[in-house]
Coordinates of C-alpha atoms in Angstrom, one line a residue:
X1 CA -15.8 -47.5 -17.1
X2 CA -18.7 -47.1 -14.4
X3 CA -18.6 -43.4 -12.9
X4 CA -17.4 -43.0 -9.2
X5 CA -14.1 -44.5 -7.7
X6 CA -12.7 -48.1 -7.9
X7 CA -10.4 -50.0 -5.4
X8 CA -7.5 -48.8 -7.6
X9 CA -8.3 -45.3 -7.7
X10 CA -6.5 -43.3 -4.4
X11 CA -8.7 -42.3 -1.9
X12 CA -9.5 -38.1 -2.1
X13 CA -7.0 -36.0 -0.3
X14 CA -8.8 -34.0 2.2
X15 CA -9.8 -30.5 1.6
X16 CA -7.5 -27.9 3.2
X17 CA -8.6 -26.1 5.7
X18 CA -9.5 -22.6 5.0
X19 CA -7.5 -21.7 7.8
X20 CA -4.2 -22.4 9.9
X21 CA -4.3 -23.4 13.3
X22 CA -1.8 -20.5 13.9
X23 CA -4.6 -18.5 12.6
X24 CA -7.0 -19.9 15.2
X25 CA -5.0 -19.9 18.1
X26 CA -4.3 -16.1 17.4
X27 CA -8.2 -15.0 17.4
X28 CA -8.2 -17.3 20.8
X29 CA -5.5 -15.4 22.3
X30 CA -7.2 -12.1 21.0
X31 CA -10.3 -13.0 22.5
X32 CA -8.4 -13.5 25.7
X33 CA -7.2 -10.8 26.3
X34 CA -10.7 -9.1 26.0
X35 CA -10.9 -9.7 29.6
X36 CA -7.7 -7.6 29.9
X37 CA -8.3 -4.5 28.4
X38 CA -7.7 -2.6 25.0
X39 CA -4.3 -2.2 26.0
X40 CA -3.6 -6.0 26.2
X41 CA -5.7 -6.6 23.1
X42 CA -3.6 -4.1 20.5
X43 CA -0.3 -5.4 22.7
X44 CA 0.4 -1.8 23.4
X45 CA 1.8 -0.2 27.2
X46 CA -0.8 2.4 28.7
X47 CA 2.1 4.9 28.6
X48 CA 1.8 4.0 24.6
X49 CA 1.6 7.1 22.1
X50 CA -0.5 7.6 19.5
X51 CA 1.4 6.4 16.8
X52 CA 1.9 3.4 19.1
X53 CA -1.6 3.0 19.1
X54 CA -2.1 3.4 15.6
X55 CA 1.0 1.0 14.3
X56 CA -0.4 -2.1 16.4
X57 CA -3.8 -1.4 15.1
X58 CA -2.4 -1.3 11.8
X59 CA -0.7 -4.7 12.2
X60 CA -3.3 -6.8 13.8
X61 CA -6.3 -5.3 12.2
X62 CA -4.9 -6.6 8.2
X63 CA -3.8 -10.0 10.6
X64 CA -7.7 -10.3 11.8
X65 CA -9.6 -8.9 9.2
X66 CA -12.2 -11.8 8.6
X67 CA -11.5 -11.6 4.7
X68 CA -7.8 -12.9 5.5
X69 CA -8.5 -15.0 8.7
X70 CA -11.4 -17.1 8.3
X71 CA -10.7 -18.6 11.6
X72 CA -13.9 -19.6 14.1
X73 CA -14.7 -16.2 15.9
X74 CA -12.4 -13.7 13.8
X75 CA -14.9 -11.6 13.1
X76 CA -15.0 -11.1 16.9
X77 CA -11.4 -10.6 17.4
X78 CA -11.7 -8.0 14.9
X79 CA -14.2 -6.3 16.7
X80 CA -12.3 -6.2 19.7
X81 CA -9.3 -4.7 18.0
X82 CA -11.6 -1.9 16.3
X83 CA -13.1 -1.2 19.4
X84 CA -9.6 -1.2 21.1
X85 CA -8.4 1.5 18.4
X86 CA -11.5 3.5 18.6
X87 CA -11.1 4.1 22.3
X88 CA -7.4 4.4 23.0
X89 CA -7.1 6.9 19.7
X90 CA -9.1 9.1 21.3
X91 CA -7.8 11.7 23.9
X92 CA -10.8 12.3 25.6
X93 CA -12.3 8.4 25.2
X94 CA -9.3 7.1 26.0
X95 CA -8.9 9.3 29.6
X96 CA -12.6 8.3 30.5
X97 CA -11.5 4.6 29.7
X98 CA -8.1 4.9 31.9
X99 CA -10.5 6.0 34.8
X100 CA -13.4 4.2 34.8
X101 CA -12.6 1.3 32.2
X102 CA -15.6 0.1 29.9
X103 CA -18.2 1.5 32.6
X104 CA -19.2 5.4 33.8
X105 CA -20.6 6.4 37.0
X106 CA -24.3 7.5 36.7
X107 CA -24.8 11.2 36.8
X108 CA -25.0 13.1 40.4
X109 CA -22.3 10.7 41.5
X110 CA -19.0 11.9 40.5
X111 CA -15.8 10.0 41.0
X112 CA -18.1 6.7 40.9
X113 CA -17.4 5.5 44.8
X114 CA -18.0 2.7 46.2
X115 CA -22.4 1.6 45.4
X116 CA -22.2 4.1 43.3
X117 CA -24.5 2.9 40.4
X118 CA -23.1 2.3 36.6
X119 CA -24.0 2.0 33.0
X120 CA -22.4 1.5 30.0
X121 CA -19.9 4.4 28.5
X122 CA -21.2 5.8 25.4
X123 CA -18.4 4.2 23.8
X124 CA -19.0 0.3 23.9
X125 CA -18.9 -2.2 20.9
X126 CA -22.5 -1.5 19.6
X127 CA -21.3 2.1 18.6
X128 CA -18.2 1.4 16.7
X129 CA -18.1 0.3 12.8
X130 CA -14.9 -1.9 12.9
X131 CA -15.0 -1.9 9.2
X132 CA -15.4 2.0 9.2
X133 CA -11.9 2.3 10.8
X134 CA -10.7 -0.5 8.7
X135 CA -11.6 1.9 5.7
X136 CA -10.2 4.7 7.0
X137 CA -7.0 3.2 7.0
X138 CA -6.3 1.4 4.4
X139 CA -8.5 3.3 1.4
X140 CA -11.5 0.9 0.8
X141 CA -13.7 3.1 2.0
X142 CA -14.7 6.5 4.7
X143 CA -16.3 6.6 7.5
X144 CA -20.0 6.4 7.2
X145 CA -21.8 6.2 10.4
X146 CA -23.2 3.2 12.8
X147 CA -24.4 -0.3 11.2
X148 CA -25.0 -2.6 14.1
X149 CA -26.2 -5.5 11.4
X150 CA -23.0 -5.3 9.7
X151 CA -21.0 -7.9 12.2
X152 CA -23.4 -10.8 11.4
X153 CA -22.1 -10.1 7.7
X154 CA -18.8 -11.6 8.7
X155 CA -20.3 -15.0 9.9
X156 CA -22.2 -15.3 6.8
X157 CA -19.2 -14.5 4.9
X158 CA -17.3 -17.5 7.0
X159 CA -20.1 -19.7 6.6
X160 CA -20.5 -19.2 3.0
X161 CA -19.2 -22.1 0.6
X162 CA -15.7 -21.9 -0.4
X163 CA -14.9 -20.5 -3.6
X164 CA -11.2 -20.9 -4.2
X165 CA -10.7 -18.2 -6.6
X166 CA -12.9 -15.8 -5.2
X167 CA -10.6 -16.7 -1.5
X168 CA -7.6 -15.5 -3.1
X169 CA -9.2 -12.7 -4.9
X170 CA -9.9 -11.0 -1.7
X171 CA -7.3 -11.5 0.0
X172 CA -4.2 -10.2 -2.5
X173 CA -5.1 -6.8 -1.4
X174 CA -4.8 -7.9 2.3
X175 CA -1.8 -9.1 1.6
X176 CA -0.3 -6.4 -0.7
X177 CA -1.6 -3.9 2.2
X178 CA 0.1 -6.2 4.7
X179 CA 3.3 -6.1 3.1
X180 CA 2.8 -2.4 2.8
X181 CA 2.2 -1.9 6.7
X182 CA 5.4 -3.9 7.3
X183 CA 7.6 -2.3 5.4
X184 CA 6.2 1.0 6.6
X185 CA 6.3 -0.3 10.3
X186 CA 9.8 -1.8 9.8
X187 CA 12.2 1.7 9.0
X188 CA 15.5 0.7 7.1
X189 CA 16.8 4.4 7.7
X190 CA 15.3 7.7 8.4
X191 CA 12.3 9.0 6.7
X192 CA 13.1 11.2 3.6
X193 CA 10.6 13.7 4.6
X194 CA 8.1 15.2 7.6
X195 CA 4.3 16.7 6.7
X196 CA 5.6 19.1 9.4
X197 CA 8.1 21.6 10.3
X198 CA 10.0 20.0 12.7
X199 CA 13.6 19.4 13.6
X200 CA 16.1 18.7 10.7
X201 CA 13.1 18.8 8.8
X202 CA 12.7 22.5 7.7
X203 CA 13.1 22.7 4.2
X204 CA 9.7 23.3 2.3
X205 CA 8.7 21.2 -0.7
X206 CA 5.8 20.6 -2.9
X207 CA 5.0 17.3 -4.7
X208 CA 5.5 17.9 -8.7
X209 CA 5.4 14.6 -10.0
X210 CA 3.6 12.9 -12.5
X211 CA 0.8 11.4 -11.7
X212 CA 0.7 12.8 -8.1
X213 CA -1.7 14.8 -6.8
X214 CA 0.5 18.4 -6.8
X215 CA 1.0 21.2 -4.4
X216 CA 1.1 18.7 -1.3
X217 CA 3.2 20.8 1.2
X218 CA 6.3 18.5 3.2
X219 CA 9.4 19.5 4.6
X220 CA 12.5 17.7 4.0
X221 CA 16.4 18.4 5.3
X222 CA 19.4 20.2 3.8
X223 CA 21.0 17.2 2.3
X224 CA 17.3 15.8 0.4
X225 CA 18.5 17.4 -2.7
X226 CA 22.1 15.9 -3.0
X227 CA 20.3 12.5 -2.1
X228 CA 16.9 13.1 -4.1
X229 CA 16.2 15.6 -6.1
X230 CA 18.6 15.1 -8.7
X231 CA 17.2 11.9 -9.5
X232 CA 14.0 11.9 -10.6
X233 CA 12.9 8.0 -10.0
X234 CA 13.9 8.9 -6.3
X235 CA 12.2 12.1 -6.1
X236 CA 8.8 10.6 -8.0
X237 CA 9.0 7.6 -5.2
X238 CA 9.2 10.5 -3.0
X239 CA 6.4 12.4 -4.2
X240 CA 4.4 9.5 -3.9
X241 CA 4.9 8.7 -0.4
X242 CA 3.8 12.0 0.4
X243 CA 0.3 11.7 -1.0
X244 CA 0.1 8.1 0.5
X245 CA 1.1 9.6 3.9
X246 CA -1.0 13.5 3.5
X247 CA -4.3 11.2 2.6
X248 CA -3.9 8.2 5.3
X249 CA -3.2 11.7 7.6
X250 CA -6.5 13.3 6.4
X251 CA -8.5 9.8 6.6
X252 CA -7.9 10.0 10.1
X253 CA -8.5 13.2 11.3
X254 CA -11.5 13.1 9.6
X255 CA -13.1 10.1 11.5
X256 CA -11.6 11.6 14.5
X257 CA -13.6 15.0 14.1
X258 CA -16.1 12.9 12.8
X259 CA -16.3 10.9 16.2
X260 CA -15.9 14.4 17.9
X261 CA -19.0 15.7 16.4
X262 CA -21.2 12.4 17.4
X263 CA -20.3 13.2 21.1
X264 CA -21.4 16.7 20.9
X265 CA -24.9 15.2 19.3
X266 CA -24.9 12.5 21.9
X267 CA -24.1 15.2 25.1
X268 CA -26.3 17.7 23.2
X269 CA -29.1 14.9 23.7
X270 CA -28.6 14.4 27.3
X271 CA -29.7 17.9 27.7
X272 CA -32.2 18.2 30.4
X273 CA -34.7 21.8 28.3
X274 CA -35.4 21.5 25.0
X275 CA -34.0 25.2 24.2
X276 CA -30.5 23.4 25.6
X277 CA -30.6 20.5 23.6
X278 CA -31.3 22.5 20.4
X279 CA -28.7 24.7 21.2
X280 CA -26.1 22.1 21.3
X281 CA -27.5 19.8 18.4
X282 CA -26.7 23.3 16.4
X283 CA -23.4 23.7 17.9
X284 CA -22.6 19.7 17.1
X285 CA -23.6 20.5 13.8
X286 CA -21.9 23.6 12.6
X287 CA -18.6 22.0 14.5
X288 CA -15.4 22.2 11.8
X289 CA -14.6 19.0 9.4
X290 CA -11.7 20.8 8.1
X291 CA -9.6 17.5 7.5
X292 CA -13.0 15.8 6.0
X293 CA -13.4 19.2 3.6
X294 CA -9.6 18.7 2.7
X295 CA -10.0 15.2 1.9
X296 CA -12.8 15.6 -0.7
X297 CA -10.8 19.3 -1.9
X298 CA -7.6 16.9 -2.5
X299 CA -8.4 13.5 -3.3
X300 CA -12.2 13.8 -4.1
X301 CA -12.9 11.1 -1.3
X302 CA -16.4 12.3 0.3
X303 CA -16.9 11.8 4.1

């Protein structure tokens, strides 16, 4: 038999495509919206709190992360929804973003009138690592610093030749993490337990568990031990999700004093003597990571 097909041989079903147009029409819409605002991009109200912010970040970032859609222009999306998170997440980013939106007035004209000259908040896309937050939230990784190369990354990554196996390698952790998110995002009842002292919550517990890291603090109510604690398959699940929730809780106060400290450097650079600006480069550096120390302390996770 000669090699290649015959007449009688069916033609070749066509390769699937490696992603839905669902998928597609998503990044479009994301894209979109970048003409909107972050609020319009993470779907959120401008009245939205910060676990508000941080739930819809949750949800679109696992949606958008190029590893799970390979969609033309995901990576781009993706950027927009990190930048989206990095601003509104922040107090004092997100006020100067309510006021004067992705631009700042130029020094010596406060308020920013009308002609009044602008430039580009310290802030914009080049200085957030979208896959720094990603890290920070769902355990792959810290936050490092700035890589402005790393976005081309994702277009090679698209462009690269499809390896089946490797696909789905990458994206069963997506999708366990998606799942995760959902379930977290979706609450059947009322949490078993607080990391703080607050309301019904007032009862003081320390994980104990096998295999968890011990000694976490929480706070639980008055019935958690007619409901829990006498099983220990309930309390060990419970014990668990404290750790998950104490290091995601660490992760990101970390980057947040982490993002505090690069605005002291950055102001402390904008200093106008050299005796100021060493001044507050010292202050910038000797400013607290307590949540970063606490992370490594606990979890051995180095910031």
């Amino acid at each position: 038999r000669p090699c290649g097909p015959t007449a009688a041989d069916p033609a070749p079903a066509p390769a699937a495509a490696p992603y839905t147009p669902q998928q597609a029409d998503a990044v479009k819409k994301v894209i979109a919206l970048k003409r909107s605002g972050h609020y319009a991009v993470l779907g959120v109200q401008r009245t939205a709190t910060e676990d508000e912010v941080k739930k819809a970040y949750r949800k679109l970032a696992l949606k958008f992360h190029p590893d799970k859609n390979r969609a033309p222009n995901a990576d781009e999306a993706f950027k927009c929804i990190g930048l989206a998170f990095a601003t509104l997440s922040d107090r004092e980013k997100r006020a100067h973003y309510d006021r004067y939106g992705d631009d700042e007035p130029e020094q010596g004209m406060p308020g920013g009138g009308f002609g009044a000259r602008r430039r580009r908040a310290p802030h914009h896309a080049e200085e957030v690592d979208v896959e720094d937050i990603f890290n920070m939230f769902f355990g792959t990784g810290v936050p490092g610093g700035v890589r402005r190369q790393q976005q081309p990354q994702f277009r090679r990554r698209q462009q690269a030749p499809p390896n089946q196996l490797a696909q789905f390698m990458n994206i069963v952790p997506l999708l366990f993490l998606f799942a995760l998110t959902f379930l977290n995002s979706t609450p059947l009842h009322e949490p078993a337990f607080s990391l703080e002292r607050r309301g019904k919550y007032a009862v003081e517990r320390f994980t104990k568990s096998r295999g968890v890291t011990r000694d976490i603090r929480y706070f639980v109510s008055e019935t958690f031990s007619a409901k829990h604690a006498r099983d220990p398959y309930a309390l060990a699940r419970v014990d668990q999700s404290v750790e998950t929730e104490y290091e995601t809780s660490l992760r990101y106060g970390c980057f947040a004093q982490r993002e505090q400290q690069r605005r002291l450097q950055y102001a402390a650079r904008m200093k106008r003597t050299r005796t100021q600006r060493e001044d507050a480069l010292e202050r910038a550096k000797n400013y607290p990571l307590s949540d970063c120390a606490k992370l490594e302390e606990v979890f051995g996770v180095r910031a």
